[in-house]
Amino acid sequence: MAQWIVDYLPTWNIIRISGIAAYVLLFAGVFLGIAQGMPIAKGRPKAVMFEWHTRTTWLAFGLGITHALTLVIDHYSPFTWRELLIPFTASVHPIGTGLGTLAFYGLLIVLLSSDLRNKLGRKWWFMFHMLSYPVFAGLLIHGMVTGSDSGHVIMRLMYVFTGISIIGITVLRGLMRERKGPEITIGPKRNESESMKDRKWAETYGLAVPLRQEQLK
């Protein structure tokens, strides 16, 4: 019964649909993740973008698993577990398939590090989260190299559009942060209460200690 299902299951269609859908959802997840981190993203819109950023990324991971498992049972050109789990060992498109495997592992690290963010700390979480960029790039190349329909004009336009979109929004986010600019101070930052304490301390002990504003006059 199980073999009959495998024989008559449209594995090739499942492989292509799940692979393309996983890529599109990952693009949406990465794009929303960058967008919700912009300085102008605040309040409810920021929360909604973050929520869909998480959902689309997890959906992409789930479809990636479906894509890989279907490759194993495909009756036309099946892959072995070794070819799927060990990068660059596939007999067909070893480089493209290897990049897909590495991207899958990278996405798993990104998702797990997000769930363990409080335990890892912001520094390590950020380092792991930056793998999103090579993961996306790896899947883009994987789709273009291994996809049987990647030569179609619509698929080419999709890869070009998604790639340029990620680059564009990344540059835009960087420019917006640069435009905002860092807070520049000379010496340790002193608030008004600290300045008043210094003045009272100097007056109490009869010390002629000029404050910074008096020095500037």
mmCIF file with all atom_site columns, C-alpha atoms in Angstrom:
data_model
loop_
_atom_site.group_PDB
_atom_site.id
_atom_site.type_symbol
_atom_site.label_atom_id
_atom_site.label_alt_id
_atom_site.label_comp_id
_atom_site.label_asym_id
_atom_site.label_entity_id
_atom_site.label_seq_id
_atom_site.pdbx_PDB_ins_code
_atom_site.Cartn_x
_atom_site.Cartn_y
_atom_site.Cartn_z
_atom_site.occupancy
_atom_site.B_iso_or_equiv
_atom_site.pdbx_formal_charge
_atom_site.auth_seq_id
_atom_site.auth_comp_id
_atom_site.auth_asym_id
_atom_site.auth_atom_id
_atom_site.pdbx_PDB_model_num
ATOM 1   C CA . MET A 1 1   ? 0.000  0.000  0.000   1.00 0.00 ? 1   MET A CA 1
ATOM 2   C CA . ALA A 1 2   ? 2.774  2.421  0.994   1.00 0.00 ? 2   ALA A CA 1
ATOM 3   C CA . GLN A 1 3   ? 4.725  1.582  -2.160  1.00 0.00 ? 3   GLN A CA 1
ATOM 4   C CA . TRP A 1 4   ? 1.626  2.138  -4.290  1.00 0.00 ? 4   TRP A CA 1
ATOM 5   C CA . ILE A 1 5   ? 1.196  5.597  -2.750  1.00 0.00 ? 5   ILE A CA 1
ATOM 6   C CA . VAL A 1 6   ? 4.840  6.428  -3.448  1.00 0.00 ? 6   VAL A CA 1
ATOM 7   C CA . ASP A 1 7   ? 4.600  5.174  -7.044  1.00 0.00 ? 7   ASP A CA 1
ATOM 8   C CA . TYR A 1 8   ? 1.531  7.228  -7.853  1.00 0.00 ? 8   TYR A CA 1
ATOM 9   C CA . LEU A 1 9   ? 2.366  10.260 -5.742  1.00 0.00 ? 9   LEU A CA 1
ATOM 10  C CA . PRO A 1 10  ? 3.199  13.322 -7.895  1.00 0.00 ? 10  PRO A CA 1
ATOM 11  C CA . THR A 1 11  ? 6.590  13.619 -6.246  1.00 0.00 ? 11  THR A CA 1
ATOM 12  C CA . TRP A 1 12  ? 8.100  15.851 -8.892  1.00 0.00 ? 12  TRP A CA 1
ATOM 13  C CA . ASN A 1 13  ? 5.318  18.408 -8.519  1.00 0.00 ? 13  ASN A CA 1
ATOM 14  C CA . ILE A 1 14  ? 5.623  18.290 -4.738  1.00 0.00 ? 14  ILE A CA 1
ATOM 15  C CA . ILE A 1 15  ? 9.381  18.809 -4.951  1.00 0.00 ? 15  ILE A CA 1
ATOM 16  C CA . ARG A 1 16  ? 9.088  21.860 -7.175  1.00 0.00 ? 16  ARG A CA 1
ATOM 17  C CA . ILE A 1 17  ? 6.090  23.439 -5.425  1.00 0.00 ? 17  ILE A CA 1
ATOM 18  C CA . SER A 1 18  ? 7.501  22.930 -1.926  1.00 0.00 ? 18  SER A CA 1
ATOM 19  C CA . GLY A 1 19  ? 10.927 24.203 -2.995  1.00 0.00 ? 19  GLY A CA 1
ATOM 20  C CA . ILE A 1 20  ? 9.617  27.366 -4.650  1.00 0.00 ? 20  ILE A CA 1
ATOM 21  C CA . ALA A 1 21  ? 7.145  28.049 -1.837  1.00 0.00 ? 21  ALA A CA 1
ATOM 22  C CA . ALA A 1 22  ? 9.872  27.595 0.788   1.00 0.00 ? 22  ALA A CA 1
ATOM 23  C CA . TYR A 1 23  ? 12.103 30.073 -1.037  1.00 0.00 ? 23  TYR A CA 1
ATOM 24  C CA . VAL A 1 24  ? 9.330  32.680 -1.405  1.00 0.00 ? 24  VAL A CA 1
ATOM 25  C CA . LEU A 1 25  ? 8.362  32.348 2.260   1.00 0.00 ? 25  LEU A CA 1
ATOM 26  C CA . LEU A 1 26  ? 11.990 32.653 3.343   1.00 0.00 ? 26  LEU A CA 1
ATOM 27  C CA . PHE A 1 27  ? 12.299 35.790 1.228   1.00 0.00 ? 27  PHE A CA 1
ATOM 28  C CA . ALA A 1 28  ? 9.219  37.215 2.953   1.00 0.00 ? 28  ALA A CA 1
ATOM 29  C CA . GLY A 1 29  ? 10.612 36.285 6.366   1.00 0.00 ? 29  GLY A CA 1
ATOM 30  C CA . VAL A 1 30  ? 14.017 37.876 5.748   1.00 0.00 ? 30  VAL A CA 1
ATOM 31  C CA . PHE A 1 31  ? 12.461 40.983 4.183   1.00 0.00 ? 31  PHE A CA 1
ATOM 32  C CA . LEU A 1 32  ? 10.055 41.487 7.095   1.00 0.00 ? 32  LEU A CA 1
ATOM 33  C CA . GLY A 1 33  ? 12.838 40.848 9.599   1.00 0.00 ? 33  GLY A CA 1
ATOM 34  C CA . ILE A 1 34  ? 14.917 43.645 8.081   1.00 0.00 ? 34  ILE A CA 1
ATOM 35  C CA . ALA A 1 35  ? 11.925 45.973 7.705   1.00 0.00 ? 35  ALA A CA 1
ATOM 36  C CA . GLN A 1 36  ? 10.754 45.626 11.304  1.00 0.00 ? 36  GLN A CA 1
ATOM 37  C CA . GLY A 1 37  ? 14.245 46.566 12.499  1.00 0.00 ? 37  GLY A CA 1
ATOM 38  C CA . MET A 1 38  ? 14.179 49.969 10.782  1.00 0.00 ? 38  MET A CA 1
ATOM 39  C CA . PRO A 1 39  ? 14.069 53.109 12.976  1.00 0.00 ? 39  PRO A CA 1
ATOM 40  C CA . ILE A 1 40  ? 10.714 54.156 11.488  1.00 0.00 ? 40  ILE A CA 1
ATOM 41  C CA . ALA A 1 41  ? 9.071  50.823 12.368  1.00 0.00 ? 41  ALA A CA 1
ATOM 42  C CA . LYS A 1 42  ? 7.288  51.346 15.669  1.00 0.00 ? 42  LYS A CA 1
ATOM 43  C CA . GLY A 1 43  ? 4.223  50.284 17.573  1.00 0.00 ? 43  GLY A CA 1
ATOM 44  C CA . ARG A 1 44  ? 1.644  47.942 16.099  1.00 0.00 ? 44  ARG A CA 1
ATOM 45  C CA . PRO A 1 45  ? 3.127  47.780 12.547  1.00 0.00 ? 45  PRO A CA 1
ATOM 46  C CA . LYS A 1 46  ? 6.457  46.670 13.982  1.00 0.00 ? 46  LYS A CA 1
ATOM 47  C CA . ALA A 1 47  ? 4.783  43.969 16.072  1.00 0.00 ? 47  ALA A CA 1
ATOM 48  C CA . VAL A 1 48  ? 2.794  42.692 13.067  1.00 0.00 ? 48  VAL A CA 1
ATOM 49  C CA . MET A 1 49  ? 5.885  42.542 10.865  1.00 0.00 ? 49  MET A CA 1
ATOM 50  C CA . PHE A 1 50  ? 7.801  40.660 13.547  1.00 0.00 ? 50  PHE A CA 1
ATOM 51  C CA . GLU A 1 51  ? 4.932  38.199 13.966  1.00 0.00 ? 51  GLU A CA 1
ATOM 52  C CA . TRP A 1 52  ? 4.777  37.451 10.237  1.00 0.00 ? 52  TRP A CA 1
ATOM 53  C CA . HIS A 1 53  ? 8.561  37.380 10.045  1.00 0.00 ? 53  HIS A CA 1
ATOM 54  C CA . THR A 1 54  ? 8.528  34.495 12.520  1.00 0.00 ? 54  THR A CA 1
ATOM 55  C CA . ARG A 1 55  ? 5.599  32.697 10.877  1.00 0.00 ? 55  ARG A CA 1
ATOM 56  C CA . THR A 1 56  ? 6.917  32.823 7.321   1.00 0.00 ? 56  THR A CA 1
ATOM 57  C CA . THR A 1 57  ? 10.384 31.689 8.384   1.00 0.00 ? 57  THR A CA 1
ATOM 58  C CA . TRP A 1 58  ? 9.018  28.658 10.223  1.00 0.00 ? 58  TRP A CA 1
ATOM 59  C CA . LEU A 1 59  ? 6.727  27.829 7.299   1.00 0.00 ? 59  LEU A CA 1
ATOM 60  C CA . ALA A 1 60  ? 9.727  28.012 4.965   1.00 0.00 ? 60  ALA A CA 1
ATOM 61  C CA . PHE A 1 61  ? 11.574 25.579 7.230   1.00 0.00 ? 61  PHE A CA 1
ATOM 62  C CA . GLY A 1 62  ? 8.635  23.160 7.247   1.00 0.00 ? 62  GLY A CA 1
ATOM 63  C CA . LEU A 1 63  ? 8.328  23.235 3.462   1.00 0.00 ? 63  LEU A CA 1
ATOM 64  C CA . GLY A 1 64  ? 12.077 22.727 3.230   1.00 0.00 ? 64  GLY A CA 1
ATOM 65  C CA . ILE A 1 65  ? 11.708 19.496 5.176   1.00 0.00 ? 65  ILE A CA 1
ATOM 66  C CA . THR A 1 66  ? 8.879  18.431 2.842   1.00 0.00 ? 66  THR A CA 1
ATOM 67  C CA . HIS A 1 67  ? 11.071 19.269 -0.143  1.00 0.00 ? 67  HIS A CA 1
ATOM 68  C CA . ALA A 1 68  ? 13.961 17.165 1.172   1.00 0.00 ? 68  ALA A CA 1
ATOM 69  C CA . LEU A 1 69  ? 11.859 14.150 2.222   1.00 0.00 ? 69  LEU A CA 1
ATOM 70  C CA . THR A 1 70  ? 10.118 14.042 -1.147  1.00 0.00 ? 70  THR A CA 1
ATOM 71  C CA . LEU A 1 71  ? 13.504 13.926 -2.869  1.00 0.00 ? 71  LEU A CA 1
ATOM 72  C CA . VAL A 1 72  ? 14.217 10.671 -1.022  1.00 0.00 ? 72  VAL A CA 1
ATOM 73  C CA . ILE A 1 73  ? 11.040 8.921  -2.188  1.00 0.00 ? 73  ILE A CA 1
ATOM 74  C CA . ASP A 1 74  ? 10.997 10.404 -5.685  1.00 0.00 ? 74  ASP A CA 1
ATOM 75  C CA . HIS A 1 75  ? 10.607 7.539  -8.193  1.00 0.00 ? 75  HIS A CA 1
ATOM 76  C CA . TYR A 1 76  ? 12.185 9.483  -11.063 1.00 0.00 ? 76  TYR A CA 1
ATOM 77  C CA . SER A 1 77  ? 15.511 10.648 -9.578  1.00 0.00 ? 77  SER A CA 1
ATOM 78  C CA . PRO A 1 78  ? 15.684 9.729  -5.893  1.00 0.00 ? 78  PRO A CA 1
ATOM 79  C CA . PHE A 1 79  ? 18.362 11.099 -3.563  1.00 0.00 ? 79  PHE A CA 1
ATOM 80  C CA . THR A 1 80  ? 20.046 9.062  -0.847  1.00 0.00 ? 80  THR A CA 1
ATOM 81  C CA . TRP A 1 81  ? 20.154 10.277 2.746   1.00 0.00 ? 81  TRP A CA 1
ATOM 82  C CA . ARG A 1 82  ? 23.910 10.722 2.387   1.00 0.00 ? 82  ARG A CA 1
ATOM 83  C CA . GLU A 1 83  ? 23.446 13.004 -0.609  1.00 0.00 ? 83  GLU A CA 1
ATOM 84  C CA . LEU A 1 84  ? 20.903 15.102 1.279   1.00 0.00 ? 84  LEU A CA 1
ATOM 85  C CA . LEU A 1 85  ? 22.642 15.331 4.649   1.00 0.00 ? 85  LEU A CA 1
ATOM 86  C CA . ILE A 1 86  ? 26.266 15.681 3.551   1.00 0.00 ? 86  ILE A CA 1
ATOM 87  C CA . PRO A 1 87  ? 26.863 18.797 1.445   1.00 0.00 ? 87  PRO A CA 1
ATOM 88  C CA . PHE A 1 88  ? 28.312 18.471 -2.077  1.00 0.00 ? 88  PHE A CA 1
ATOM 89  C CA . THR A 1 89  ? 28.007 14.669 -2.250  1.00 0.00 ? 89  THR A CA 1
ATOM 90  C CA . ALA A 1 90  ? 25.010 14.510 -4.608  1.00 0.00 ? 90  ALA A CA 1
ATOM 91  C CA . SER A 1 91  ? 25.560 12.921 -7.997  1.00 0.00 ? 91  SER A CA 1
ATOM 92  C CA . VAL A 1 92  ? 23.320 15.537 -9.667  1.00 0.00 ? 92  VAL A CA 1
ATOM 93  C CA . HIS A 1 93  ? 24.140 19.242 -9.278  1.00 0.00 ? 93  HIS A CA 1
ATOM 94  C CA . PRO A 1 94  ? 26.501 18.667 -6.327  1.00 0.00 ? 94  PRO A CA 1
ATOM 95  C CA . ILE A 1 95  ? 27.257 22.376 -5.801  1.00 0.00 ? 95  ILE A CA 1
ATOM 96  C CA . GLY A 1 96  ? 23.646 23.551 -5.984  1.00 0.00 ? 96  GLY A CA 1
ATOM 97  C CA . THR A 1 97  ? 22.411 20.688 -3.821  1.00 0.00 ? 97  THR A CA 1
ATOM 98  C CA . GLY A 1 98  ? 25.227 21.233 -1.334  1.00 0.00 ? 98  GLY A CA 1
ATOM 99  C CA . LEU A 1 99  ? 24.304 24.891 -0.975  1.00 0.00 ? 99  LEU A CA 1
ATOM 100 C CA . GLY A 1 100 ? 20.719 23.862 -0.326  1.00 0.00 ? 100 GLY A CA 1
ATOM 101 C CA . THR A 1 101 ? 21.852 21.502 2.442   1.00 0.00 ? 101 THR A CA 1
ATOM 102 C CA . LEU A 1 102 ? 24.049 24.153 4.051   1.00 0.00 ? 102 LEU A CA 1
ATOM 103 C CA . ALA A 1 103 ? 21.220 26.684 3.834   1.00 0.00 ? 103 ALA A CA 1
ATOM 104 C CA . PHE A 1 104 ? 18.889 24.229 5.568   1.00 0.00 ? 104 PHE A CA 1
ATOM 105 C CA . TYR A 1 105 ? 21.373 23.759 8.419   1.00 0.00 ? 105 TYR A CA 1
ATOM 106 C CA . GLY A 1 106 ? 21.890 27.520 8.643   1.00 0.00 ? 106 GLY A CA 1
ATOM 107 C CA . LEU A 1 107 ? 18.155 28.162 8.818   1.00 0.00 ? 107 LEU A CA 1
ATOM 108 C CA . LEU A 1 108 ? 17.835 25.601 11.597  1.00 0.00 ? 108 LEU A CA 1
ATOM 109 C CA . ILE A 1 109 ? 20.545 27.429 13.577  1.00 0.00 ? 109 ILE A CA 1
ATOM 110 C CA . VAL A 1 110 ? 18.797 30.770 13.038  1.00 0.00 ? 110 VAL A CA 1
ATOM 111 C CA . LEU A 1 111 ? 15.459 29.429 14.266  1.00 0.00 ? 111 LEU A CA 1
ATOM 112 C CA . LEU A 1 112 ? 16.905 27.644 17.294  1.00 0.00 ? 112 LEU A CA 1
ATOM 113 C CA . SER A 1 113 ? 19.012 30.652 18.293  1.00 0.00 ? 113 SER A CA 1
ATOM 114 C CA . SER A 1 114 ? 15.900 32.839 18.135  1.00 0.00 ? 114 SER A CA 1
ATOM 115 C CA . ASP A 1 115 ? 14.057 30.512 20.515  1.00 0.00 ? 115 ASP A CA 1
ATOM 116 C CA . LEU A 1 116 ? 17.105 30.521 22.842  1.00 0.00 ? 116 LEU A CA 1
ATOM 117 C CA . ARG A 1 117 ? 17.738 34.251 22.587  1.00 0.00 ? 117 ARG A CA 1
ATOM 118 C CA . ASN A 1 118 ? 17.373 34.946 26.298  1.00 0.00 ? 118 ASN A CA 1
ATOM 119 C CA . LYS A 1 119 ? 19.865 32.209 27.189  1.00 0.00 ? 119 LYS A CA 1
ATOM 120 C CA . LEU A 1 120 ? 22.380 33.040 24.471  1.00 0.00 ? 120 LEU A CA 1
ATOM 121 C CA . GLY A 1 121 ? 22.418 36.785 25.036  1.00 0.00 ? 121 GLY A CA 1
ATOM 122 C CA . ARG A 1 122 ? 22.069 39.517 22.439  1.00 0.00 ? 122 ARG A CA 1
ATOM 123 C CA . LYS A 1 123 ? 25.648 39.248 21.110  1.00 0.00 ? 123 LYS A CA 1
ATOM 124 C CA . TRP A 1 124 ? 25.528 35.531 20.238  1.00 0.00 ? 124 TRP A CA 1
ATOM 125 C CA . TRP A 1 125 ? 21.930 35.751 19.047  1.00 0.00 ? 125 TRP A CA 1
ATOM 126 C CA . PHE A 1 126 ? 22.862 38.545 16.648  1.00 0.00 ? 126 PHE A CA 1
ATOM 127 C CA . MET A 1 127 ? 25.832 36.588 15.286  1.00 0.00 ? 127 MET A CA 1
ATOM 128 C CA . PHE A 1 128 ? 23.664 33.530 14.621  1.00 0.00 ? 128 PHE A CA 1
ATOM 129 C CA . HIS A 1 129 ? 20.839 35.633 13.213  1.00 0.00 ? 129 HIS A CA 1
ATOM 130 C CA . MET A 1 130 ? 23.157 37.176 10.630  1.00 0.00 ? 130 MET A CA 1
ATOM 131 C CA . LEU A 1 131 ? 23.309 33.721 9.021   1.00 0.00 ? 131 LEU A CA 1
ATOM 132 C CA . SER A 1 132 ? 19.953 34.671 7.481   1.00 0.00 ? 132 SER A CA 1
ATOM 133 C CA . TYR A 1 133 ? 21.819 36.473 4.703   1.00 0.00 ? 133 TYR A CA 1
ATOM 134 C CA . PRO A 1 134 ? 24.013 33.552 3.547   1.00 0.00 ? 134 PRO A CA 1
ATOM 135 C CA . VAL A 1 135 ? 21.041 31.209 4.021   1.00 0.00 ? 135 VAL A CA 1
ATOM 136 C CA . PHE A 1 136 ? 18.940 33.302 1.654   1.00 0.00 ? 136 PHE A CA 1
ATOM 137 C CA . ALA A 1 137 ? 21.791 33.637 -0.842  1.00 0.00 ? 137 ALA A CA 1
ATOM 138 C CA . GLY A 1 138 ? 22.448 29.882 -0.703  1.00 0.00 ? 138 GLY A CA 1
ATOM 139 C CA . LEU A 1 139 ? 18.815 29.042 -1.396  1.00 0.00 ? 139 LEU A CA 1
ATOM 140 C CA . LEU A 1 140 ? 18.673 31.556 -4.229  1.00 0.00 ? 140 LEU A CA 1
ATOM 141 C CA . ILE A 1 141 ? 21.652 29.901 -5.950  1.00 0.00 ? 141 ILE A CA 1
ATOM 142 C CA . HIS A 1 142 ? 20.280 26.459 -5.080  1.00 0.00 ? 142 HIS A CA 1
ATOM 143 C CA . GLY A 1 143 ? 16.999 27.241 -6.813  1.00 0.00 ? 143 GLY A CA 1
ATOM 144 C CA . MET A 1 144 ? 18.659 28.747 -9.874  1.00 0.00 ? 144 MET A CA 1
ATOM 145 C CA . VAL A 1 145 ? 21.088 25.845 -10.314 1.00 0.00 ? 145 VAL A CA 1
ATOM 146 C CA . THR A 1 146 ? 18.966 22.813 -9.461  1.00 0.00 ? 146 THR A CA 1
ATOM 147 C CA . GLY A 1 147 ? 15.486 23.971 -10.468 1.00 0.00 ? 147 GLY A CA 1
ATOM 148 C CA . SER A 1 148 ? 14.257 22.371 -13.668 1.00 0.00 ? 148 SER A CA 1
ATOM 149 C CA . ASP A 1 149 ? 12.156 25.459 -14.398 1.00 0.00 ? 149 ASP A CA 1
ATOM 150 C CA . SER A 1 150 ? 14.751 28.072 -13.375 1.00 0.00 ? 150 SER A CA 1
ATOM 151 C CA . GLY A 1 151 ? 15.300 28.861 -17.045 1.00 0.00 ? 151 GLY A CA 1
ATOM 152 C CA . HIS A 1 152 ? 11.734 30.121 -17.415 1.00 0.00 ? 152 HIS A CA 1
ATOM 153 C CA . VAL A 1 153 ? 11.498 33.896 -17.682 1.00 0.00 ? 153 VAL A CA 1
ATOM 154 C CA . ILE A 1 154 ? 9.030  34.162 -14.771 1.00 0.00 ? 154 ILE A CA 1
ATOM 155 C CA . MET A 1 155 ? 11.334 32.203 -12.473 1.00 0.00 ? 155 MET A CA 1
ATOM 156 C CA . ARG A 1 156 ? 14.315 34.287 -13.519 1.00 0.00 ? 156 ARG A CA 1
ATOM 157 C CA . LEU A 1 157 ? 12.407 37.478 -12.796 1.00 0.00 ? 157 LEU A CA 1
ATOM 158 C CA . MET A 1 158 ? 11.391 36.112 -9.400  1.00 0.00 ? 158 MET A CA 1
ATOM 159 C CA . TYR A 1 159 ? 14.987 35.341 -8.421  1.00 0.00 ? 159 TYR A CA 1
ATOM 160 C CA . VAL A 1 160 ? 16.195 38.737 -9.666  1.00 0.00 ? 160 VAL A CA 1
ATOM 161 C CA . PHE A 1 161 ? 13.375 40.611 -7.916  1.00 0.00 ? 161 PHE A CA 1
ATOM 162 C CA . THR A 1 162 ? 13.802 38.848 -4.583  1.00 0.00 ? 162 THR A CA 1
ATOM 163 C CA . GLY A 1 163 ? 17.586 39.172 -4.630  1.00 0.00 ? 163 GLY A CA 1
ATOM 164 C CA . ILE A 1 164 ? 17.526 42.889 -5.463  1.00 0.00 ? 164 ILE A CA 1
ATOM 165 C CA . SER A 1 165 ? 14.783 43.476 -2.868  1.00 0.00 ? 165 SER A CA 1
ATOM 166 C CA . ILE A 1 166 ? 16.866 42.008 -0.039  1.00 0.00 ? 166 ILE A CA 1
ATOM 167 C CA . ILE A 1 167 ? 19.937 43.980 -1.093  1.00 0.00 ? 167 ILE A CA 1
ATOM 168 C CA . GLY A 1 168 ? 17.892 47.161 -1.476  1.00 0.00 ? 168 GLY A CA 1
ATOM 169 C CA . ILE A 1 169 ? 16.147 47.034 1.886   1.00 0.00 ? 169 ILE A CA 1
ATOM 170 C CA . THR A 1 170 ? 19.416 46.131 3.621   1.00 0.00 ? 170 THR A CA 1
ATOM 171 C CA . VAL A 1 171 ? 21.143 49.184 2.119   1.00 0.00 ? 171 VAL A CA 1
ATOM 172 C CA . LEU A 1 172 ? 18.140 51.359 2.968   1.00 0.00 ? 172 LEU A CA 1
ATOM 173 C CA . ARG A 1 173 ? 18.164 50.225 6.574   1.00 0.00 ? 173 ARG A CA 1
ATOM 174 C CA . GLY A 1 174 ? 21.885 50.970 6.798   1.00 0.00 ? 174 GLY A CA 1
ATOM 175 C CA . LEU A 1 175 ? 21.425 54.446 5.312   1.00 0.00 ? 175 LEU A CA 1
ATOM 176 C CA . MET A 1 176 ? 18.593 55.250 7.694   1.00 0.00 ? 176 MET A CA 1
ATOM 177 C CA . ARG A 1 177 ? 20.734 54.299 10.667  1.00 0.00 ? 177 ARG A CA 1
ATOM 178 C CA . GLU A 1 178 ? 23.640 56.387 9.344   1.00 0.00 ? 178 GLU A CA 1
ATOM 179 C CA . ARG A 1 179 ? 21.327 59.348 8.793   1.00 0.00 ? 179 ARG A CA 1
ATOM 180 C CA . LYS A 1 180 ? 20.055 59.160 12.331  1.00 0.00 ? 180 LYS A CA 1
ATOM 181 C CA . GLY A 1 181 ? 23.645 59.217 13.519  1.00 0.00 ? 181 GLY A CA 1
ATOM 182 C CA . PRO A 1 182 ? 25.164 58.155 16.830  1.00 0.00 ? 182 PRO A CA 1
ATOM 183 C CA . GLU A 1 183 ? 24.963 60.296 19.938  1.00 0.00 ? 183 GLU A CA 1
ATOM 184 C CA . ILE A 1 184 ? 28.276 62.147 20.225  1.00 0.00 ? 184 ILE A CA 1
ATOM 185 C CA . THR A 1 185 ? 29.571 63.184 23.639  1.00 0.00 ? 185 THR A CA 1
ATOM 186 C CA . ILE A 1 186 ? 32.953 64.396 24.856  1.00 0.00 ? 186 ILE A CA 1
ATOM 187 C CA . GLY A 1 187 ? 33.932 62.696 28.042  1.00 0.00 ? 187 GLY A CA 1
ATOM 188 C CA . PRO A 1 188 ? 31.468 60.959 30.361  1.00 0.00 ? 188 PRO A CA 1
ATOM 189 C CA . LYS A 1 189 ? 27.872 62.017 29.995  1.00 0.00 ? 189 LYS A CA 1
ATOM 190 C CA . ARG A 1 190 ? 26.743 64.157 32.915  1.00 0.00 ? 190 ARG A CA 1
ATOM 191 C CA . ASN A 1 191 ? 23.151 64.854 33.757  1.00 0.00 ? 191 ASN A CA 1
ATOM 192 C CA . GLU A 1 192 ? 21.747 67.935 35.468  1.00 0.00 ? 192 GLU A CA 1
ATOM 193 C CA . SER A 1 193 ? 21.557 66.331 38.911  1.00 0.00 ? 193 SER A CA 1
ATOM 194 C CA . GLU A 1 194 ? 25.229 65.376 38.825  1.00 0.00 ? 194 GLU A CA 1
ATOM 195 C CA . SER A 1 195 ? 26.188 68.958 37.893  1.00 0.00 ? 195 SER A CA 1
ATOM 196 C CA . MET A 1 196 ? 24.167 70.322 40.824  1.00 0.00 ? 196 MET A CA 1
ATOM 197 C CA . LYS A 1 197 ? 25.884 67.885 43.196  1.00 0.00 ? 197 LYS A CA 1
ATOM 198 C CA . ASP A 1 198 ? 29.290 69.089 42.000  1.00 0.00 ? 198 ASP A CA 1
ATOM 199 C CA . ARG A 1 199 ? 28.280 72.718 42.501  1.00 0.00 ? 199 ARG A CA 1
ATOM 200 C CA . LYS A 1 200 ? 26.976 72.094 46.053  1.00 0.00 ? 200 LYS A CA 1
ATOM 201 C CA . TRP A 1 201 ? 30.085 70.054 46.927  1.00 0.00 ? 201 TRP A CA 1
ATOM 202 C CA . ALA A 1 202 ? 32.373 72.851 45.751  1.00 0.00 ? 202 ALA A CA 1
ATOM 203 C CA . GLU A 1 203 ? 30.413 75.542 47.564  1.00 0.00 ? 203 GLU A CA 1
ATOM 204 C CA . THR A 1 204 ? 30.379 73.522 50.801  1.00 0.00 ? 204 THR A CA 1
ATOM 205 C CA . TYR A 1 205 ? 34.148 73.091 50.898  1.00 0.00 ? 205 TYR A CA 1
ATOM 206 C CA . GLY A 1 206 ? 34.946 76.542 49.520  1.00 0.00 ? 206 GLY A CA 1
ATOM 207 C CA . LEU A 1 207 ? 36.645 75.172 46.443  1.00 0.00 ? 207 LEU A CA 1
ATOM 208 C CA . ALA A 1 208 ? 36.846 77.197 43.276  1.00 0.00 ? 208 ALA A CA 1
ATOM 209 C CA . VAL A 1 209 ? 35.998 74.388 40.892  1.00 0.00 ? 209 VAL A CA 1
ATOM 210 C CA . PRO A 1 210 ? 34.659 75.884 37.648  1.00 0.00 ? 210 PRO A CA 1
ATOM 211 C CA . LEU A 1 211 ? 32.007 73.924 35.865  1.00 0.00 ? 211 LEU A CA 1
ATOM 212 C CA . ARG A 1 212 ? 32.202 73.133 32.163  1.00 0.00 ? 212 ARG A CA 1
ATOM 213 C CA . GLN A 1 213 ? 29.668 75.758 31.147  1.00 0.00 ? 213 GLN A CA 1
ATOM 214 C CA . GLU A 1 214 ? 31.627 78.412 33.021  1.00 0.00 ? 214 GLU A CA 1
ATOM 215 C CA . GLN A 1 215 ? 34.835 77.315 31.296  1.00 0.00 ? 215 GLN A CA 1
ATOM 216 C CA . LEU A 1 216 ? 33.197 77.718 27.904  1.00 0.00 ? 216 LEU A CA 1
ATOM 217 C CA . LYS A 1 217 ? 32.119 81.335 28.617  1.00 0.00 ? 217 LYS A CA 1
#
